[in-house]
Amino acid sequence: MYELYVLKSYREKYLGWKLKQCPARGCNYVIEFHLASEDEEHSLNIVCLCGHIFCWRCMLESHRPVTCNNASDWLSRDLEQLIEEVDKPSTVSWIDANTKPCPHCFIPVEIDGERPWAQFLTCVCSGRFCWKCFRSPETHGTSGSCLAPARSSNVGFNHWNRAKPGISCLDLWNASQVNLVNAKYELEAFEESIIKKPSDLKEQDVKVLREGLMLIVQCRQFLKWSCAYDYIHTEYDMAKREYLRFLQENASGIVHSFSQSIKEETEAKELTCGKLLSETTNIGNFFYHFIKTLREGLPEVQAESYDNYGGPYWLCDRCTYGNSWFQRACKMCCDPTASKMDELSD
């Protein structure tokens, strides 16, 4: 009882500063942390003996390369908004599939699904046109067959016929979460196999394999949170987003290759520790520089529109409009009146 009282007293004295309990469900480990260097901006990652990796400051799971505030906002606000947008019916997709833009006023006109043989549509502006070739009844072919679409009919359609967007940050986040779950499962399966069915592997071999599998978990977790970084920091800079996704794809391929090497070594009769140690070191160095690159804001990518431009504005990559830093979306591109610019230009 005395020893338990002393332990409880010590924990209460330093709990929250020097001591913290692992936030993993069902874990009773208490971790003593010694701060080697101050890092006020990025997470301090802790690896518990149970295998859980978390941030010492905010107690969320390890969220490098984003800050604690970014991670909190992503989980409580941004991620929910993205999920809600996906769950809602896509208005733009419905418009693309079920309407045609009027060549006179550019307003989308719904195709009559109950009368697919109705070739001509009537717009609210009283204009009539063929929904296949966009020609008026007067200039349409007399035989009923559509002529080649007029070149001028494409003017102003860019607002509706948008290019299909690439893979979203939410899709990448979900895919990375699946890879992370699989990596954790492989680590747990390895630990259980060592306990239930002791193999002929030496203690040093088991340590090398365990470190390799734990490194894979950390890399997968970093790749998952790099998707949040993608959404937060490269939303308005397509050049940096393209470069970041190239790095993500390259890093994911390296981790997958390393995972396959561990499986092959585990199934082999003799374990090549030197090879695994070398690959572990190389991957660790690769991700160290990857994290450093993201912390520095992808300095390798320079946007010409931002050169020699400072002040309280950011420039939209799409239309180069100067927006206030308080605006997350471009005021010009998102302004409903912006769709009328094609008419004014004509």
Short mmCIF file of C-alpha atoms in Angstrom, two decimals:
data_model
loop_
_atom_site.label_atom_id
_atom_site.label_comp_id
_atom_site.label_asym_id
_atom_site.label_seq_id
_atom_site.Cartn_x
_atom_site.Cartn_y
_atom_site.Cartn_z
CA MET A 1 0.00 0.00 0.00
CA TYR A 2 2.86 2.34 0.79
CA GLU A 3 4.51 1.70 -2.59
CA LEU A 4 1.22 2.34 -4.42
CA TYR A 5 0.75 5.58 -2.47
CA VAL A 6 4.24 6.79 -3.35
CA LEU A 7 3.72 5.91 -7.02
CA LYS A 8 0.35 7.71 -7.08
CA SER A 9 1.84 10.76 -5.39
CA TYR A 10 4.69 10.88 -7.91
CA ARG A 11 2.31 10.55 -10.84
CA GLU A 12 -0.01 13.28 -9.57
CA LYS A 13 2.93 15.65 -9.08
CA TYR A 14 4.31 15.32 -12.59
CA LEU A 15 1.24 14.17 -14.53
CA GLY A 16 0.60 16.38 -17.55
CA TRP A 17 4.13 17.79 -17.61
CA LYS A 18 6.67 15.03 -17.25
CA LEU A 19 4.37 12.02 -17.04
CA LYS A 20 1.41 11.11 -19.21
CA GLN A 21 -0.64 7.99 -19.64
CA CYS A 22 -0.76 6.45 -23.09
CA PRO A 23 -4.05 7.50 -24.75
CA ALA A 24 -4.46 4.14 -26.50
CA ARG A 25 -7.55 2.23 -25.50
CA GLY A 26 -6.80 -0.43 -22.90
CA CYS A 27 -3.19 0.68 -22.38
CA ASN A 28 -2.08 1.28 -18.78
CA TYR A 29 1.48 2.42 -19.51
CA VAL A 30 2.61 5.73 -18.03
CA ILE A 31 5.35 7.45 -20.01
CA GLU A 32 8.06 9.69 -18.64
CA PHE A 33 9.21 12.19 -21.22
CA HIS A 34 12.49 14.09 -21.29
CA LEU A 35 12.37 17.10 -23.61
CA ALA A 36 15.59 17.18 -25.61
CA SER A 37 14.84 20.33 -27.61
CA GLU A 38 11.99 22.82 -27.82
CA ASP A 39 9.63 22.36 -30.73
CA GLU A 40 6.75 24.76 -30.39
CA GLU A 41 5.34 24.19 -33.86
CA HIS A 42 5.35 20.48 -34.64
CA SER A 43 4.35 17.43 -32.67
CA LEU A 44 6.61 15.60 -30.25
CA ASN A 45 6.12 11.97 -31.21
CA ILE A 46 6.04 9.25 -28.56
CA VAL A 47 6.10 5.53 -29.25
CA CYS A 48 4.53 3.59 -26.39
CA LEU A 49 5.47 0.01 -25.58
CA CYS A 50 1.99 -0.97 -26.71
CA GLY A 51 2.88 0.26 -30.20
CA HIS A 52 0.69 3.36 -30.18
CA ILE A 53 2.31 6.52 -31.59
CA PHE A 54 0.97 9.81 -30.28
CA CYS A 55 1.80 13.49 -29.86
CA TRP A 56 3.03 14.42 -26.40
CA ARG A 57 1.59 17.93 -26.59
CA CYS A 58 -2.02 17.37 -27.75
CA MET A 59 -2.33 13.58 -27.08
CA LEU A 60 -3.69 12.98 -30.57
CA GLU A 61 -2.12 10.29 -32.70
CA SER A 62 1.15 11.33 -34.28
CA HIS A 63 0.23 13.97 -36.85
CA ARG A 64 3.46 15.03 -38.48
CA PRO A 65 3.88 17.08 -40.67
CA VAL A 66 1.02 19.34 -39.46
CA THR A 67 0.88 21.27 -36.20
CA CYS A 68 -1.34 20.41 -33.26
CA ASN A 69 -3.76 23.21 -34.13
CA ASN A 70 -3.91 22.07 -37.76
CA ALA A 71 -4.54 18.49 -36.67
CA SER A 72 -7.32 19.54 -34.31
CA ASP A 73 -8.99 21.70 -36.97
CA TRP A 74 -8.68 18.92 -39.54
CA LEU A 75 -10.36 16.32 -37.33
CA SER A 76 -13.04 18.58 -35.86
CA ARG A 77 -13.89 20.76 -38.85
CA ASP A 78 -12.22 20.20 -42.23
CA LEU A 79 -12.58 16.42 -42.39
CA GLU A 80 -16.26 16.57 -41.43
CA GLN A 81 -16.91 19.21 -44.08
CA LEU A 82 -15.26 17.10 -46.77
CA ILE A 83 -17.27 14.05 -45.73
CA GLU A 84 -20.51 16.07 -45.81
CA GLU A 85 -19.68 17.36 -49.29
CA VAL A 86 -19.13 13.80 -50.51
CA ASP A 87 -22.34 12.54 -48.91
CA LYS A 88 -24.43 15.28 -50.48
CA PRO A 89 -25.61 14.80 -54.08
CA SER A 90 -23.12 16.40 -56.43
CA THR A 91 -24.92 19.29 -58.09
CA VAL A 92 -22.19 19.84 -60.64
CA SER A 93 -22.18 16.17 -61.63
CA TRP A 94 -25.95 16.16 -61.97
CA ILE A 95 -25.82 19.29 -64.15
CA ASP A 96 -23.16 17.75 -66.39
CA ALA A 97 -25.15 14.53 -66.79
CA ASN A 98 -28.70 15.88 -67.14
CA THR A 99 -28.46 19.34 -68.68
CA LYS A 100 -27.04 21.14 -71.69
CA PRO A 101 -25.98 24.80 -71.67
CA CYS A 102 -28.04 27.10 -73.81
CA PRO A 103 -25.83 28.58 -76.58
CA HIS A 104 -27.69 31.89 -76.25
CA CYS A 105 -27.53 32.65 -72.52
CA PHE A 106 -25.33 29.79 -71.19
CA ILE A 107 -27.98 28.74 -68.64
CA PRO A 108 -28.20 24.94 -68.24
CA VAL A 109 -31.38 23.41 -69.65
CA GLU A 110 -32.60 20.05 -68.37
CA ILE A 111 -32.97 17.23 -70.88
CA ASP A 112 -36.40 15.63 -70.78
CA GLY A 113 -35.65 12.10 -69.65
CA GLU A 114 -39.22 10.98 -70.30
CA ARG A 115 -38.98 12.09 -73.93
CA PRO A 116 -35.47 11.24 -75.10
CA TRP A 117 -36.61 11.61 -78.70
CA ALA A 118 -37.22 15.34 -78.13
CA GLN A 119 -34.20 16.68 -79.94
CA PHE A 120 -34.76 20.39 -79.37
CA LEU A 121 -34.76 22.12 -75.98
CA THR A 122 -36.38 25.43 -75.12
CA CYS A 123 -34.58 27.69 -72.68
CA VAL A 124 -36.15 30.28 -70.36
CA CYS A 125 -34.67 32.91 -72.66
CA SER A 126 -36.97 31.54 -75.42
CA GLY A 127 -34.02 30.21 -77.38
CA ARG A 128 -34.40 26.75 -78.94
CA PHE A 129 -31.47 24.48 -79.80
CA CYS A 130 -30.55 20.88 -80.45
CA TRP A 131 -29.08 19.32 -77.33
CA LYS A 132 -26.71 17.19 -79.42
CA CYS A 133 -25.11 19.76 -81.73
CA PHE A 134 -26.39 23.03 -80.12
CA ARG A 135 -27.74 24.36 -83.46
CA SER A 136 -31.04 26.19 -83.75
CA PRO A 137 -33.95 24.54 -85.63
CA GLU A 138 -33.42 26.94 -88.54
CA THR A 139 -29.77 25.97 -89.07
CA HIS A 140 -30.26 22.31 -88.24
CA GLY A 141 -30.04 19.62 -90.88
CA THR A 142 -33.28 19.11 -92.81
CA SER A 143 -33.01 15.34 -92.59
CA GLY A 144 -33.06 15.44 -88.81
CA SER A 145 -29.50 14.27 -88.39
CA CYS A 146 -27.12 16.55 -86.46
CA LEU A 147 -24.41 18.41 -88.28
CA ALA A 148 -20.95 18.95 -86.86
CA PRO A 149 -21.13 21.20 -83.75
CA ALA A 150 -20.42 24.83 -84.54
CA ARG A 151 -17.09 26.09 -83.26
CA SER A 152 -18.75 29.12 -81.70
CA SER A 153 -21.04 26.92 -79.63
CA ASN A 154 -18.16 26.08 -77.29
CA VAL A 155 -17.81 29.69 -76.21
CA GLY A 156 -18.76 30.10 -72.56
CA PHE A 157 -19.17 26.38 -71.88
CA ASN A 158 -16.05 26.17 -69.71
CA HIS A 159 -18.12 27.13 -66.70
CA TRP A 160 -20.11 23.92 -66.97
CA ASN A 161 -17.83 21.48 -68.78
CA ARG A 162 -15.19 21.53 -66.12
CA ALA A 163 -12.27 19.15 -66.21
CA LYS A 164 -12.76 16.18 -63.97
CA PRO A 165 -11.04 16.86 -60.66
CA GLY A 166 -8.14 14.67 -59.57
CA ILE A 167 -8.07 12.48 -56.53
CA SER A 168 -9.32 14.44 -53.55
CA CYS A 169 -7.53 14.82 -50.23
CA LEU A 170 -10.34 12.83 -48.61
CA ASP A 171 -9.79 9.89 -50.98
CA LEU A 172 -6.07 9.92 -50.24
CA TRP A 173 -6.76 10.17 -46.50
CA ASN A 174 -9.09 7.15 -46.57
CA ALA A 175 -6.65 5.09 -48.66
CA SER A 176 -3.79 6.01 -46.33
CA GLN A 177 -5.92 5.03 -43.33
CA VAL A 178 -6.46 1.58 -44.84
CA ASN A 179 -2.71 1.18 -45.40
CA LEU A 180 -2.05 2.26 -41.81
CA VAL A 181 -4.54 -0.25 -40.42
CA ASN A 182 -2.92 -3.00 -42.48
CA ALA A 183 0.55 -2.02 -41.23
CA LYS A 184 -0.64 -2.12 -37.61
CA TYR A 185 -2.27 -5.50 -38.21
CA GLU A 186 0.98 -6.92 -39.59
CA LEU A 187 2.87 -5.63 -36.56
CA GLU A 188 0.33 -7.13 -34.14
CA ALA A 189 0.33 -10.42 -36.05
CA PHE A 190 4.13 -10.57 -35.81
CA GLU A 191 4.05 -9.94 -32.05
CA GLU A 192 1.41 -12.62 -31.53
CA SER A 193 3.32 -15.15 -33.63
CA ILE A 194 6.47 -14.56 -31.59
CA ILE A 195 4.57 -15.11 -28.34
CA LYS A 196 2.41 -18.07 -29.38
CA LYS A 197 4.80 -19.82 -31.75
CA PRO A 198 8.41 -19.03 -30.89
CA SER A 199 10.54 -19.43 -34.01
CA ASP A 200 14.20 -20.16 -34.54
CA LEU A 201 14.92 -16.46 -35.00
CA LYS A 202 17.52 -14.97 -32.73
CA GLU A 203 16.65 -12.17 -30.37
CA GLN A 204 18.57 -9.72 -32.56
CA ASP A 205 16.63 -10.88 -35.63
CA VAL A 206 13.32 -10.37 -33.84
CA LYS A 207 14.41 -6.89 -32.83
CA VAL A 208 15.35 -5.98 -36.41
CA LEU A 209 12.00 -7.22 -37.76
CA ARG A 210 10.05 -5.45 -35.03
CA GLU A 211 11.84 -2.16 -35.70
CA GLY A 212 11.20 -2.53 -39.42
CA LEU A 213 7.48 -3.16 -38.93
CA MET A 214 7.19 -0.28 -36.47
CA LEU A 215 8.94 1.99 -38.98
CA ILE A 216 6.37 1.03 -41.59
CA VAL A 217 3.57 2.00 -39.19
CA GLN A 218 5.19 5.38 -38.55
CA CYS A 219 5.71 6.00 -42.27
CA ARG A 220 2.11 5.08 -43.07
CA GLN A 221 0.89 7.37 -40.32
CA PHE A 222 3.01 10.22 -41.67
CA LEU A 223 1.69 9.64 -45.20
CA LYS A 224 -1.85 9.76 -43.87
CA TRP A 225 -1.34 13.10 -42.19
CA SER A 226 0.49 14.46 -45.21
CA CYS A 227 -2.96 14.36 -46.84
CA ALA A 228 -4.14 16.87 -44.23
CA TYR A 229 -1.07 18.95 -45.05
CA ASP A 230 -2.07 18.73 -48.70
CA TYR A 231 -5.51 20.17 -47.95
CA ILE A 232 -4.30 22.88 -45.55
CA HIS A 233 -1.18 24.19 -47.26
CA THR A 234 -1.46 23.46 -51.00
CA GLU A 235 -5.16 24.16 -51.64
CA TYR A 236 -4.36 27.32 -53.59
CA ASP A 237 -0.99 26.30 -55.03
CA MET A 238 -1.43 23.59 -57.66
CA ALA A 239 2.28 23.44 -58.45
CA LYS A 240 3.13 22.52 -54.86
CA ARG A 241 0.19 20.12 -54.67
CA GLU A 242 1.41 18.29 -57.78
CA TYR A 243 4.95 18.05 -56.37
CA LEU A 244 3.69 16.93 -52.96
CA ARG A 245 1.60 14.14 -54.46
CA PHE A 246 4.60 13.02 -56.49
CA LEU A 247 6.57 12.76 -53.23
CA GLN A 248 3.69 10.92 -51.56
CA GLU A 249 3.45 8.40 -54.37
CA ASN A 250 7.20 7.85 -54.36
CA ALA A 251 7.29 7.45 -50.57
CA SER A 252 4.35 5.03 -50.59
CA GLY A 253 6.11 2.89 -53.20
CA ILE A 254 9.29 2.79 -51.10
CA VAL A 255 7.37 1.74 -47.99
CA HIS A 256 5.51 -0.96 -49.92
CA SER A 257 8.79 -2.31 -51.30
CA PHE A 258 10.28 -2.38 -47.80
CA SER A 259 7.21 -4.20 -46.48
CA GLN A 260 7.62 -6.85 -49.17
CA SER A 261 11.30 -7.25 -48.25
CA ILE A 262 10.35 -7.89 -44.61
CA LYS A 263 7.83 -10.53 -45.65
CA GLU A 264 10.40 -12.26 -47.84
CA GLU A 265 13.01 -12.19 -45.09
CA THR A 266 10.52 -13.54 -42.56
CA GLU A 267 9.64 -16.47 -44.82
CA ALA A 268 13.29 -17.18 -45.65
CA LYS A 269 15.26 -19.74 -43.68
CA GLU A 270 17.99 -17.28 -42.77
CA LEU A 271 17.43 -13.61 -42.01
CA THR A 272 19.73 -11.10 -43.66
CA CYS A 273 19.96 -8.55 -40.86
CA GLY A 274 22.48 -6.38 -42.67
CA LYS A 275 20.15 -5.88 -45.63
CA LEU A 276 17.14 -5.00 -43.46
CA LEU A 277 19.17 -2.65 -41.28
CA SER A 278 20.46 -0.87 -44.37
CA GLU A 279 16.96 -0.51 -45.84
CA THR A 280 15.59 0.67 -42.48
CA THR A 281 18.25 3.36 -42.30
CA ASN A 282 17.64 4.47 -45.89
CA ILE A 283 13.88 4.77 -45.38
CA GLY A 284 14.40 6.64 -42.12
CA ASN A 285 16.68 9.12 -43.88
CA PHE A 286 14.24 9.49 -46.77
CA PHE A 287 11.32 10.35 -44.50
CA TYR A 288 13.49 12.63 -42.39
CA HIS A 289 14.19 14.77 -45.44
CA PHE A 290 10.55 14.43 -46.56
CA ILE A 291 9.35 15.83 -43.23
CA LYS A 292 11.95 18.61 -43.39
CA THR A 293 10.81 19.54 -46.88
CA LEU A 294 7.19 19.88 -45.76
CA ARG A 295 8.15 21.88 -42.68
CA GLU A 296 9.97 24.34 -44.90
CA GLY A 297 6.91 24.65 -47.15
CA LEU A 298 8.17 22.77 -50.22
CA PRO A 299 10.81 25.39 -51.08
CA GLU A 300 11.79 23.50 -54.25
CA VAL A 301 8.58 24.74 -55.91
CA GLN A 302 8.44 28.40 -56.80
CA ALA A 303 5.26 29.91 -58.24
CA GLU A 304 6.03 32.67 -60.72
CA SER A 305 2.86 34.57 -59.81
CA TYR A 306 4.10 34.94 -56.24
CA ASP A 307 7.60 36.21 -57.07
CA ASN A 308 8.29 39.74 -55.78
CA TYR A 309 4.75 39.95 -54.48
CA GLY A 310 4.12 40.70 -50.83
CA GLY A 311 1.50 42.26 -48.67
CA PRO A 312 -1.85 41.28 -47.18
CA TYR A 313 -2.98 39.25 -50.22
CA TRP A 314 -2.50 35.83 -51.77
CA LEU A 315 -2.77 35.29 -55.52
CA CYS A 316 -5.13 32.67 -56.90
CA ASP A 317 -3.36 30.14 -59.14
CA ARG A 318 -6.42 29.94 -61.38
CA CYS A 319 -7.23 33.60 -62.04
CA THR A 320 -4.33 35.44 -60.27
CA TYR A 321 -6.84 37.55 -58.34
CA GLY A 322 -5.46 39.08 -55.13
CA ASN A 323 -7.45 37.77 -52.14
CA SER A 324 -7.27 38.71 -48.49
CA TRP A 325 -5.61 36.15 -46.20
CA PHE A 326 -8.89 35.95 -44.30
CA GLN A 327 -10.52 34.35 -47.39
CA ARG A 328 -9.99 30.61 -47.81
CA ALA A 329 -11.55 30.56 -51.29
CA CYS A 330 -10.85 32.87 -54.19
CA LYS A 331 -13.37 35.71 -54.20
CA MET A 332 -13.28 36.00 -57.98
CA CYS A 333 -13.59 32.30 -58.85
CA CYS A 334 -16.29 31.66 -56.24
CA ASP A 335 -18.23 34.86 -56.97
CA PRO A 336 -21.52 33.96 -58.78
CA THR A 337 -21.04 36.97 -61.06
CA ALA A 338 -17.71 35.56 -62.22
CA SER A 339 -19.57 33.14 -64.50
CA LYS A 340 -20.82 36.13 -66.51
CA MET A 341 -17.34 37.25 -67.43
CA ASP A 342 -17.50 35.29 -70.68
CA GLU A 343 -20.58 37.24 -71.71
CA LEU A 344 -18.89 40.56 -70.94
CA SER A 345 -15.81 39.53 -72.90
CA ASP A 346 -17.94 38.81 -75.94
#
